[in-house]
Tab-separated table of N, CA and C in Angstrom:
chain	number	residue	atom	x	y	z
A	228	MET	N	0.753	-1.358	-0.148
A	228	MET	CA	-0.123	-0.064	-0.084
A	228	MET	C	1.014	1.019	0.111
A	229	GLN	N	0.391	2.362	-0.780
A	229	GLN	CA	1.165	3.187	-1.001
A	229	GLN	C	0.099	4.830	-0.318
A	230	GLY	N	0.775	5.947	-0.296
A	230	GLY	CA	0.001	6.859	0.251
A	230	GLY	C	0.520	6.964	1.324
A	231	SER	N	-0.778	8.280	1.946
A	231	SER	CA	-0.394	8.994	2.929
A	231	SER	C	-1.125	8.227	4.174
A	232	GLN	N	-1.869	7.019	4.051
A	232	GLN	CA	-1.799	6.455	5.329
A	232	GLN	C	-0.375	5.552	5.574
A	233	ASP	N	0.490	5.427	4.622
A	233	ASP	CA	1.714	4.984	5.126
A	233	ASP	C	3.036	5.979	5.106
A	234	ALA	N	2.665	7.280	5.301
A	234	ALA	CA	3.454	8.022	5.625
A	234	ALA	C	3.812	8.145	7.179
A	235	PRO	N	5.084	8.085	7.729
A	235	PRO	CA	4.823	8.150	9.244
A	235	PRO	C	4.618	9.515	9.714
A	236	THR	N	4.289	9.501	10.780
A	236	THR	CA	3.388	10.476	11.666
A	236	THR	C	4.145	10.391	12.951
A	237	HIS	N	4.700	9.162	13.920
A	237	HIS	CA	4.978	9.207	15.048
A	237	HIS	C	6.322	8.217	15.296
A	238	ARG	N	7.289	8.716	16.082
A	238	ARG	CA	8.503	8.158	16.145
A	238	ARG	C	8.220	7.571	17.678
A	239	HIS	N	8.658	6.744	17.495
A	239	HIS	CA	8.875	5.824	18.979
A	239	HIS	C	10.211	6.420	19.733
A	240	LYS	N	10.325	7.131	20.609
A	240	LYS	CA	11.288	7.747	21.447
A	240	LYS	C	12.589	6.680	21.626
A	241	LYS	N	12.197	5.931	22.302
A	241	LYS	CA	13.280	4.691	22.998
A	241	LYS	C	13.863	4.381	21.270
A	242	ARG	N	13.136	3.266	20.672
A	242	ARG	CA	13.275	2.761	19.553
A	242	ARG	C	13.763	3.584	18.417
A	243	GLY	N	13.139	4.572	18.195
A	243	GLY	CA	14.030	5.460	17.059
A	243	GLY	C	13.061	5.034	16.036
A	244	SER	N	12.148	4.008	15.935
A	244	SER	CA	11.013	3.666	14.786
A	244	SER	C	10.137	4.239	14.458
A	245	THR	N	9.558	4.527	13.409
A	245	THR	CA	8.651	5.419	12.678
A	245	THR	C	7.585	4.678	12.345
A	246	TYR	N	6.326	4.936	12.476
A	246	TYR	CA	4.917	4.377	12.513
A	246	TYR	C	3.790	5.513	11.519
A	247	ALA	N	2.728	5.059	11.026
A	247	ALA	CA	1.878	5.634	10.620
A	247	ALA	C	0.526	5.304	11.726
A	248	LEU	N	-0.161	6.300	12.249
A	248	LEU	CA	-0.899	6.162	12.974
A	248	LEU	C	-2.316	6.028	11.962
A	249	ILE	N	-2.961	4.945	11.994
A	249	ILE	CA	-4.093	4.711	11.075
A	249	ILE	C	-5.466	5.241	11.896
A	250	GLY	N	-5.437	5.276	12.988
A	250	GLY	CA	-6.578	5.653	13.786
A	250	GLY	C	-6.868	4.898	15.182
A	251	ILE	N	-7.964	5.770	16.018
A	251	ILE	CA	-8.428	4.953	17.065
A	251	ILE	C	-9.409	4.354	17.110
A	252	GLY	N	-9.351	3.226	17.573
A	252	GLY	CA	-10.483	2.484	17.858
A	252	GLY	C	-10.877	1.622	19.030
A	253	LYS	N	-11.657	0.948	19.558
A	253	LYS	CA	-11.958	0.331	20.729
A	253	LYS	C	-11.774	-1.233	20.676
A	254	MET	N	-11.449	-1.697	21.626
A	254	MET	CA	-10.877	-3.160	22.190
A	254	MET	C	-12.227	-3.598	22.462
A	255	GLN	N	-12.471	-4.648	21.868
A	255	GLN	CA	-13.664	-5.866	22.086
A	255	GLN	C	-13.291	-7.015	22.631
A	256	ALA	N	-13.121	-7.327	24.007
A	256	ALA	CA	-12.631	-8.280	24.799
A	256	ALA	C	-13.289	-8.713	25.886
A	257	GLU	N	-14.359	-9.738	26.080
A	257	GLU	CA	-15.307	-10.420	26.754
A	257	GLU	C	-14.581	-10.421	28.208
A	258	HIS	N	-13.281	-11.092	28.212
A	258	HIS	CA	-12.654	-11.750	29.106
A	258	HIS	C	-11.398	-11.441	29.504
A	259	TRP	N	-11.067	-10.185	28.987
A	259	TRP	CA	-9.327	-9.745	29.071
A	259	TRP	C	-9.653	-8.950	30.241
A	260	ARG	N	-8.867	-8.733	31.212
A	260	ARG	CA	-8.786	-7.821	32.345
A	260	ARG	C	-7.551	-7.360	32.278
A	261	ASP	N	-7.813	-6.062	32.869
A	261	ASP	CA	-6.198	-5.370	32.811
A	261	ASP	C	-5.988	-5.183	34.365
A	262	ILE	N	-4.666	-6.606	35.135
A	262	ILE	CA	-4.590	-6.491	36.113
A	262	ILE	C	-3.338	-5.327	36.718
A	263	ALA	N	-3.087	-4.514	35.799
A	263	ALA	CA	-2.448	-3.353	36.306
A	263	ALA	C	-3.261	-2.305	36.993
A	264	VAL	N	-4.470	-2.337	36.074
A	264	VAL	CA	-5.428	-1.248	36.947
A	264	VAL	C	-6.295	-1.428	38.406
A	265	ASP	N	-6.415	-3.212	37.992
A	265	ASP	CA	-6.923	-3.565	39.122
A	265	ASP	C	-6.585	-4.805	39.828
A	266	GLU	N	-6.109	-4.842	40.755
A	266	GLU	CA	-5.283	-6.251	41.302
A	266	GLU	C	-5.884	-7.440	41.790
A	267	ASP	N	-7.223	-7.447	41.885
A	267	ASP	CA	-8.347	-8.310	42.078
A	267	ASP	C	-8.791	-9.108	40.541
A	268	GLU	N	-8.349	-8.575	39.711
A	268	GLU	CA	-8.710	-8.875	38.099
A	268	GLU	C	-9.944	-8.762	37.510
A	269	THR	N	-10.271	-7.406	38.073
A	269	THR	CA	-12.226	-7.563	37.776
A	269	THR	C	-12.043	-6.129	36.803
A	270	ALA	N	-10.990	-5.126	36.373
A	270	ALA	CA	-11.259	-4.462	35.567
A	270	ALA	C	-11.230	-4.954	33.931
A	271	LEU	N	-12.009	-4.953	33.399
A	271	LEU	CA	-12.472	-5.473	32.015
A	271	LEU	C	-11.830	-4.445	30.696
A	272	VAL	N	-11.239	-4.744	29.960
A	272	VAL	CA	-10.484	-3.777	29.240
A	272	VAL	C	-11.818	-3.564	27.667
A	273	ASP	N	-12.819	-4.166	27.795
A	273	ASP	CA	-13.664	-4.449	26.723
A	273	ASP	C	-14.104	-2.820	26.903
A	274	LEU	N	-14.032	-2.560	25.218
A	274	LEU	CA	-14.491	-0.665	24.715
A	274	LEU	C	-13.163	-0.075	25.253
A	275	ARG	N	-12.377	-0.745	25.648
A	275	ARG	CA	-11.451	0.555	25.943
A	275	ARG	C	-10.377	1.130	24.747
A	276	GLU	N	-10.275	1.841	24.755
A	276	GLU	CA	-9.706	2.932	23.068
A	276	GLU	C	-8.366	2.531	23.753
A	277	VAL	N	-8.193	2.105	21.946
A	277	VAL	CA	-6.675	1.667	21.601
A	277	VAL	C	-6.209	2.646	20.346
A	278	ALA	N	-4.858	2.666	20.146
A	278	ALA	CA	-4.373	3.571	19.156
A	278	ALA	C	-3.684	2.256	17.754
A	279	ILE	N	-4.254	2.575	16.897
A	279	ILE	CA	-3.593	1.250	15.737
A	279	ILE	C	-2.846	1.896	14.859
A	280	TYR	N	-1.529	1.388	15.055
A	280	TYR	CA	-0.669	1.879	13.710
A	280	TYR	C	0.031	0.655	13.122
A	281	ARG	N	0.835	1.340	11.869
A	281	ARG	CA	1.618	0.738	11.176
A	281	ARG	C	2.725	0.853	11.146
A	282	SER	N	3.558	-0.169	11.549
A	282	SER	CA	5.301	0.170	11.189
A	282	SER	C	5.558	0.618	9.572
A	283	VAL	N	6.638	1.726	9.766
A	283	VAL	CA	6.537	2.012	8.361
A	283	VAL	C	7.883	1.345	7.673
A	284	ASP	N	8.692	0.768	8.386
A	284	ASP	CA	9.777	-0.535	8.602
A	284	ASP	C	9.487	-1.626	7.405
A	285	ASP	N	8.318	-2.281	8.497
A	285	ASP	CA	7.919	-3.526	7.828
A	285	ASP	C	6.161	-3.485	7.293
A	286	GLY	N	5.204	-2.728	7.806
A	286	GLY	CA	4.206	-2.526	7.614
A	286	GLY	C	3.002	-3.428	8.559
A	287	SER	N	4.003	-3.918	9.658
A	287	SER	CA	3.243	-4.760	10.746
A	287	SER	C	2.173	-3.590	11.227
A	288	LEU	N	1.062	-4.566	11.716
A	288	LEU	CA	0.052	-3.351	12.362
A	288	LEU	C	0.289	-3.658	13.933
A	289	TRP	N	-0.198	-2.714	14.829
A	289	TRP	CA	0.353	-2.751	16.122
A	289	TRP	C	-0.850	-1.853	16.740
A	290	ALA	N	-1.289	-2.226	17.583
A	290	ALA	CA	-2.662	-1.796	18.839
A	290	ALA	C	-1.963	-1.593	20.342
A	291	ARG	N	-2.275	-0.478	20.721
A	291	ARG	CA	-1.738	-0.441	22.160
A	291	ARG	C	-2.974	0.613	22.771
A	292	PRO	N	-2.936	0.651	24.009
A	292	PRO	CA	-3.675	1.481	24.881
A	292	PRO	C	-3.741	2.682	24.217
A	293	ARG	N	-5.082	3.559	24.044
A	293	ARG	CA	-4.911	5.073	23.755
A	293	ARG	C	-3.972	5.949	24.712
A	294	GLU	N	-4.136	5.743	25.862
A	294	GLU	CA	-3.333	6.518	26.787
A	294	GLU	C	-1.621	6.019	26.924
A	295	GLU	N	-1.184	4.651	26.410
A	295	GLU	CA	-0.030	4.665	26.552
A	295	GLU	C	0.664	5.526	24.796
A	296	PHE	N	-0.143	5.447	23.960
A	296	PHE	CA	0.258	5.849	22.957
A	296	PHE	C	0.530	7.312	22.894
A	297	GLU	N	-0.031	8.112	23.816
A	297	GLU	CA	-0.345	9.613	24.064
A	297	GLU	C	0.819	9.925	25.130
A	298	ASP	N	1.299	8.608	25.894
A	298	ASP	CA	1.825	9.102	27.052
A	298	ASP	C	3.036	9.606	26.874
A	299	GLY	N	3.859	10.100	26.032
A	299	GLY	CA	4.977	10.684	25.628
A	299	GLY	C	5.794	9.882	24.790
A	300	ARG	N	5.827	8.218	25.022
A	300	ARG	CA	6.813	7.102	24.315
A	300	ARG	C	6.924	7.625	22.989
A	301	PHE	N	5.512	8.310	22.240
A	301	PHE	CA	6.001	8.256	20.951
A	301	PHE	C	5.767	10.039	20.710
A	302	GLU	N	6.697	10.220	19.476
A	302	GLU	CA	6.840	11.981	19.522
A	302	GLU	C	5.652	11.886	18.137
A	303	VAL	N	4.842	13.495	18.199
A	303	VAL	CA	4.017	13.218	16.620
A	303	VAL	C	5.723	14.122	15.786
A	304	LEU	N	5.321	13.648	14.236
A	304	LEU	CA	6.514	13.827	13.769
A	304	LEU	C	6.074	15.275	12.959
A	305	GLU	N	6.734	16.399	12.893
A	305	GLU	CA	6.424	17.598	12.159
A	305	GLU	C	5.806	17.670	10.898
A	306	GLY	N	5.112	18.472	10.680
A	306	GLY	CA	4.419	18.398	9.156
A	306	GLY	C	3.395	17.313	8.836
A	307	THR	N	3.084	16.374	9.514
A	307	THR	CA	2.026	15.472	9.589
A	307	THR	C	0.573	16.170	10.211
A	308	ASP	N	-0.401	15.426	9.924
A	308	ASP	CA	-1.774	15.757	10.093
A	308	ASP	C	-1.729	15.317	11.701
A	309	ALA	N	-0.923	14.749	11.817
A	309	ALA	CA	-1.057	14.023	13.369
A	309	ALA	C	-0.669	15.618	14.289
A	310	SER	N	0.316	16.511	13.788
A	310	SER	CA	0.828	17.598	14.391
A	310	SER	C	-0.098	18.935	14.446
């Protein structure tokens, strides 16, 4: 695939790799729980917002909780729609 969807919009600060943010979606998982939020494992991740992004290097797709994508570990590249 070529075009603006493949253009890098973010850089992972630690790794230096670049990614194209595809969009924000919602996780659907009936039984998946986030023990980092709640130690007794009652915090469901169902309908949690996730960032969906593509590696510019190899085209692999990734998803991570939106708050992690926006917590500073990725930087917005200047001159992109995301900036």
